[in-house]
Amino acid sequence: MKPAGLPLLLTLAMAGCSSTPQPEPPPPTESQSLDRSARLAFLQGQYAQAATLYEAALNEALAEDMPQAIIDARFNLALSQTYLGQYTDALAQLASADAERSRRGLGPDPELALLEATIHYRAQRPDEAQAILDRLLRSAALTPATAAKAHFVAGLIAADRNDAQGIRAHLDALVPDGSPGAAADHFELQGRLAAINGAPDDALRLLDQAVAARSLERDYRGMSRVLAAAGDLAERVGRYASAGDYLLRAGRSAAQREDPQARTWLERARDLGARSGDAALAAEATATLHQLDKGGNPK
């Protein structure tokens, strides 16, 4: 997510560096207050609420005619809509944000392009995503963090295409920085590569490590994606009980976050539980699906 304005804690810290009493910082604008509430909702996995709040923050930013606040609100609204599976709406917000930057003479923003590519990937349009990533990775203005994420998404596209050489190329471009997110990216692509190379045991071990790292980072959307990939692999090699377990875990987590893929994963988990004779797994998947049918998040 993009921050709006100078963080209050940083403002206070800077004021504390002087022996001269400093004036009180101005109160946050309405758009900044809404942005903070929306950020909290997003971090708690309440993406529909976050989208509503970011839309309100956008309206306030438009009223204030603050270009960076407008762009940030559109970016964050698009991100929330992406997590809700509202890909067309999200792309429209990014297009408006990019147009705002152009009209205000602010120049391109690689993060907008990265999110656009990610949306196309999630919407199962890998060719569109790859074209954006290719342009992005040719840019000399990328920060290391943005470049790393671009290589990661490109690596996922290569994995989906069973392109081992492509995965290796993007893995080589990832520079570990010690963070759980960077470790998770490595483990996930290494696991997908091992699966292509016909080493399912190694692949599942690496994907398990990626799951743990995503959880530590609190990237639960990414964690569910890795669990689903592990479930796909386990099913392909005939390990139906393990596949059902992976997909149940993916679906349960996704259901808590209003992820549109939750139902598909839970239905597969239910069927695999029945196929493997794991009645408890099938029953839990069924119960979670019933909670989704009632319109509420499972507790």
Tab-separated table of C-alpha atoms in Angstrom, residues 74-281:
chain	number	residue	atom	x	y	z
A	74	ARG	CA	-6.570	5.128	-6.417
A	75	PHE	CA	-3.623	2.737	-6.046
A	76	ASN	CA	-4.835	1.468	-2.681
A	77	LEU	CA	-8.426	1.166	-3.886
A	78	ALA	CA	-7.177	-0.842	-6.875
A	79	LEU	CA	-5.171	-3.082	-4.554
A	80	SER	CA	-8.223	-3.746	-2.369
A	81	GLN	CA	-10.358	-4.446	-5.431
A	82	THR	CA	-7.706	-6.864	-6.679
A	83	TYR	CA	-7.936	-8.858	-3.460
A	84	LEU	CA	-11.715	-8.993	-3.967
A	85	GLY	CA	-11.314	-10.267	-7.519
A	86	GLN	CA	-12.699	-7.033	-9.014
A	87	TYR	CA	-10.023	-6.877	-11.680
A	88	THR	CA	-11.786	-4.645	-14.217
A	89	ASP	CA	-12.523	-1.998	-11.581
A	90	ALA	CA	-8.965	-2.207	-10.264
A	91	LEU	CA	-7.449	-1.679	-13.716
A	92	ALA	CA	-9.726	1.328	-14.255
A	93	GLN	CA	-8.433	2.907	-11.030
A	94	LEU	CA	-4.827	2.340	-12.089
A	95	ALA	CA	-5.490	3.907	-15.488
A	96	SER	CA	-6.961	6.964	-13.773
A	97	ALA	CA	-4.020	7.164	-11.381
A	98	ASP	CA	-1.542	6.989	-14.259
A	99	ALA	CA	-3.457	9.672	-16.161
A	100	GLU	CA	-3.396	11.887	-13.059
A	101	ARG	CA	0.378	11.535	-12.826
A	102	SER	CA	0.739	12.428	-16.494
A	103	ARG	CA	-1.511	15.508	-16.277
A	104	ARG	CA	0.310	16.749	-13.172
A	105	GLY	CA	3.731	16.187	-14.718
A	106	LEU	CA	4.727	13.659	-12.057
A	107	GLY	CA	6.218	11.087	-14.412
A	108	PRO	CA	5.661	7.331	-14.482
A	109	ASP	CA	5.314	5.211	-11.352
A	110	PRO	CA	6.748	1.671	-11.641
A	111	GLU	CA	4.557	0.476	-8.765
A	112	LEU	CA	1.447	1.257	-10.787
A	113	ALA	CA	2.793	-0.842	-13.653
A	114	LEU	CA	3.741	-3.672	-11.293
A	115	LEU	CA	0.256	-3.787	-9.804
A	116	GLU	CA	-1.257	-3.686	-13.297
A	117	ALA	CA	0.857	-6.688	-14.310
A	118	THR	CA	-0.098	-8.521	-11.131
A	119	ILE	CA	-3.798	-7.941	-11.798
A	120	HIS	CA	-3.507	-9.330	-15.314
A	121	TYR	CA	-1.686	-12.366	-13.926
A	122	ARG	CA	-4.379	-13.016	-11.325
A	123	ALA	CA	-7.059	-12.553	-13.972
A	124	GLN	CA	-5.375	-15.332	-15.980
A	125	ARG	CA	-4.051	-13.029	-18.678
A	126	PRO	CA	-0.361	-13.982	-18.522
A	127	ASP	CA	0.542	-12.554	-21.929
A	128	GLU	CA	-0.656	-9.076	-20.927
A	129	ALA	CA	1.128	-9.380	-17.599
A	130	GLN	CA	4.370	-10.513	-19.229
A	131	ALA	CA	4.350	-7.631	-21.706
A	132	ILE	CA	4.058	-5.101	-18.870
A	133	LEU	CA	6.779	-6.833	-16.856
A	134	ASP	CA	9.135	-6.910	-19.836
A	135	ARG	CA	8.767	-3.139	-20.246
A	136	LEU	CA	9.109	-2.592	-16.522
A	137	LEU	CA	12.268	-4.671	-16.174
A	138	ARG	CA	13.923	-2.710	-18.984
A	139	SER	CA	13.536	0.491	-16.963
A	140	ALA	CA	16.637	1.863	-15.268
A	141	ALA	CA	14.509	3.707	-12.695
A	142	LEU	CA	13.330	0.617	-10.784
A	143	THR	CA	14.060	0.374	-7.089
A	144	PRO	CA	15.563	-2.973	-6.016
A	145	ALA	CA	12.327	-3.873	-4.201
A	146	THR	CA	10.125	-3.202	-7.239
A	147	ALA	CA	12.529	-5.041	-9.539
A	148	ALA	CA	12.516	-8.052	-7.205
A	149	LYS	CA	8.717	-8.209	-7.171
A	150	ALA	CA	8.597	-7.863	-10.957
A	151	HIS	CA	11.019	-10.775	-11.322
A	152	PHE	CA	8.941	-12.813	-8.874
A	153	VAL	CA	5.689	-12.333	-10.800
A	154	ALA	CA	7.513	-13.083	-14.049
A	155	GLY	CA	8.869	-16.219	-12.368
A	156	LEU	CA	5.340	-17.331	-11.479
A	157	ILE	CA	4.294	-16.865	-15.111
A	158	ALA	CA	7.268	-18.975	-16.207
A	159	ALA	CA	6.309	-21.654	-13.667
A	160	ASP	CA	2.748	-21.782	-14.960
A	161	ARG	CA	4.212	-22.329	-18.429
A	162	ASN	CA	6.541	-25.101	-17.203
A	163	ASP	CA	9.446	-22.924	-18.316
A	164	ALA	CA	12.303	-24.104	-16.113
A	165	GLN	CA	14.860	-21.865	-17.828
A	166	GLY	CA	12.647	-18.835	-17.267
A	167	ILE	CA	12.224	-19.634	-13.574
A	168	ARG	CA	15.995	-19.974	-13.151
A	169	ALA	CA	16.589	-16.630	-14.858
A	170	HIS	CA	14.179	-14.811	-12.552
A	171	LEU	CA	15.463	-16.666	-9.477
A	172	ASP	CA	18.997	-15.524	-10.329
A	173	ALA	CA	17.740	-11.928	-10.455
A	174	LEU	CA	16.302	-12.095	-6.923
A	175	VAL	CA	18.693	-10.744	-4.315
A	176	PRO	CA	17.919	-12.022	-0.787
A	177	ASP	CA	17.630	-9.206	1.749
A	178	GLY	CA	16.933	-11.269	4.861
A	179	SER	CA	13.214	-10.469	4.952
A	180	PRO	CA	10.530	-13.173	5.204
A	181	GLY	CA	8.993	-11.892	1.962
A	182	ALA	CA	12.209	-12.269	-0.026
A	183	ALA	CA	12.787	-15.716	1.459
A	184	ALA	CA	9.233	-16.737	0.580
A	185	ASP	CA	9.697	-15.585	-3.025
A	186	HIS	CA	12.831	-17.738	-3.319
A	187	PHE	CA	11.258	-20.788	-1.718
A	188	GLU	CA	8.131	-20.522	-3.857
A	189	LEU	CA	9.961	-20.268	-7.177
A	190	GLN	CA	12.463	-22.948	-6.135
A	191	GLY	CA	9.565	-25.211	-5.220
A	192	ARG	CA	7.824	-24.615	-8.535
A	193	LEU	CA	11.133	-25.348	-10.333
A	194	ALA	CA	11.619	-28.601	-8.410
A	195	ALA	CA	8.107	-29.662	-9.371
A	196	ILE	CA	8.862	-29.105	-13.064
A	197	ASN	CA	12.112	-31.040	-12.668
A	198	GLY	CA	10.213	-34.070	-11.348
A	199	ALA	CA	11.231	-33.826	-7.688
A	200	PRO	CA	7.911	-33.641	-5.819
A	201	ASP	CA	9.372	-34.299	-2.374
A	202	ASP	CA	11.831	-31.432	-2.722
A	203	ALA	CA	9.117	-29.256	-4.243
A	204	LEU	CA	6.676	-29.808	-1.385
A	205	ARG	CA	9.412	-29.214	1.192
A	206	LEU	CA	10.283	-25.881	-0.444
A	207	LEU	CA	6.641	-24.887	-0.784
A	208	ASP	CA	6.117	-25.684	2.914
A	209	GLN	CA	8.987	-23.316	3.692
A	210	ALA	CA	7.371	-20.677	1.501
A	211	VAL	CA	4.068	-21.123	3.362
A	212	ALA	CA	5.821	-20.599	6.707
A	213	ALA	CA	7.627	-17.499	5.452
A	214	ARG	CA	4.436	-15.996	3.971
A	215	SER	CA	2.635	-16.583	7.277
A	216	LEU	CA	5.478	-14.936	9.194
A	217	GLU	CA	5.214	-11.929	6.868
A	218	ARG	CA	1.412	-11.946	7.345
A	219	ASP	CA	1.002	-12.263	3.582
A	220	TYR	CA	-1.982	-14.561	3.877
A	221	ARG	CA	-3.061	-14.100	0.267
A	222	GLY	CA	0.360	-15.280	-0.852
A	223	MET	CA	0.290	-18.086	1.703
A	224	SER	CA	-2.996	-19.388	0.276
A	225	ARG	CA	-1.569	-19.253	-3.257
A	226	VAL	CA	1.404	-21.399	-2.207
A	227	LEU	CA	-0.828	-23.854	-0.352
A	228	ALA	CA	-2.972	-24.216	-3.466
A	229	ALA	CA	0.136	-24.794	-5.612
A	230	ALA	CA	1.255	-27.497	-3.181
A	231	GLY	CA	-2.215	-29.041	-3.380
A	232	ASP	CA	-2.070	-29.052	-7.171
A	233	LEU	CA	1.301	-30.824	-7.093
A	234	ALA	CA	0.259	-33.374	-4.473
A	235	GLU	CA	-2.837	-34.237	-6.494
A	236	ARG	CA	-0.809	-34.636	-9.704
A	237	VAL	CA	1.458	-37.214	-8.044
A	238	GLY	CA	-1.447	-39.105	-6.507
A	239	ARG	CA	-1.110	-37.938	-2.900
A	240	TYR	CA	-4.795	-37.200	-2.523
A	241	ALA	CA	-4.926	-36.913	1.262
A	242	SER	CA	-2.066	-34.400	1.298
A	243	ALA	CA	-3.602	-32.521	-1.623
A	244	GLY	CA	-6.897	-32.217	0.229
A	245	ASP	CA	-5.126	-30.962	3.346
A	246	TYR	CA	-3.235	-28.280	1.419
A	247	LEU	CA	-6.385	-27.114	-0.358
A	248	LEU	CA	-8.444	-27.097	2.833
A	249	ARG	CA	-5.847	-24.860	4.471
A	250	ALA	CA	-5.789	-22.582	1.418
A	251	GLY	CA	-9.577	-22.377	1.308
A	252	ARG	CA	-10.035	-21.790	5.034
A	253	SER	CA	-7.593	-18.903	5.042
A	254	ALA	CA	-9.045	-17.435	1.854
A	255	ALA	CA	-12.590	-17.659	3.244
A	256	GLN	CA	-11.604	-15.453	6.172
A	257	ARG	CA	-10.363	-12.795	3.750
A	258	GLU	CA	-13.273	-12.778	1.302
A	259	ASP	CA	-10.981	-14.210	-1.379
A	260	PRO	CA	-13.018	-15.229	-4.445
A	261	GLN	CA	-10.898	-18.381	-4.885
A	262	ALA	CA	-11.914	-19.768	-1.489
A	263	ARG	CA	-14.889	-21.689	-2.819
A	264	THR	CA	-12.941	-23.449	-5.575
A	265	TRP	CA	-10.228	-24.567	-3.164
A	266	LEU	CA	-12.733	-25.770	-0.559
A	267	GLU	CA	-14.753	-27.711	-3.119
A	268	ARG	CA	-11.605	-29.450	-4.314
A	269	ALA	CA	-10.603	-30.174	-0.706
A	270	ARG	CA	-14.024	-31.705	-0.019
A	271	ASP	CA	-13.797	-33.936	-3.092
A	272	LEU	CA	-10.232	-35.004	-2.330
A	273	GLY	CA	-11.185	-35.776	1.256
A	274	ALA	CA	-13.925	-38.078	-0.002
A	275	ARG	CA	-11.584	-39.631	-2.561
A	276	SER	CA	-8.874	-40.351	0.013
A	277	GLY	CA	-11.279	-41.555	2.692
A	278	ASP	CA	-10.530	-38.609	5.008
A	279	ALA	CA	-14.048	-38.010	6.330
A	280	ALA	CA	-12.945	-35.311	8.791
A	281	LEU	CA	-11.289	-33.266	6.050
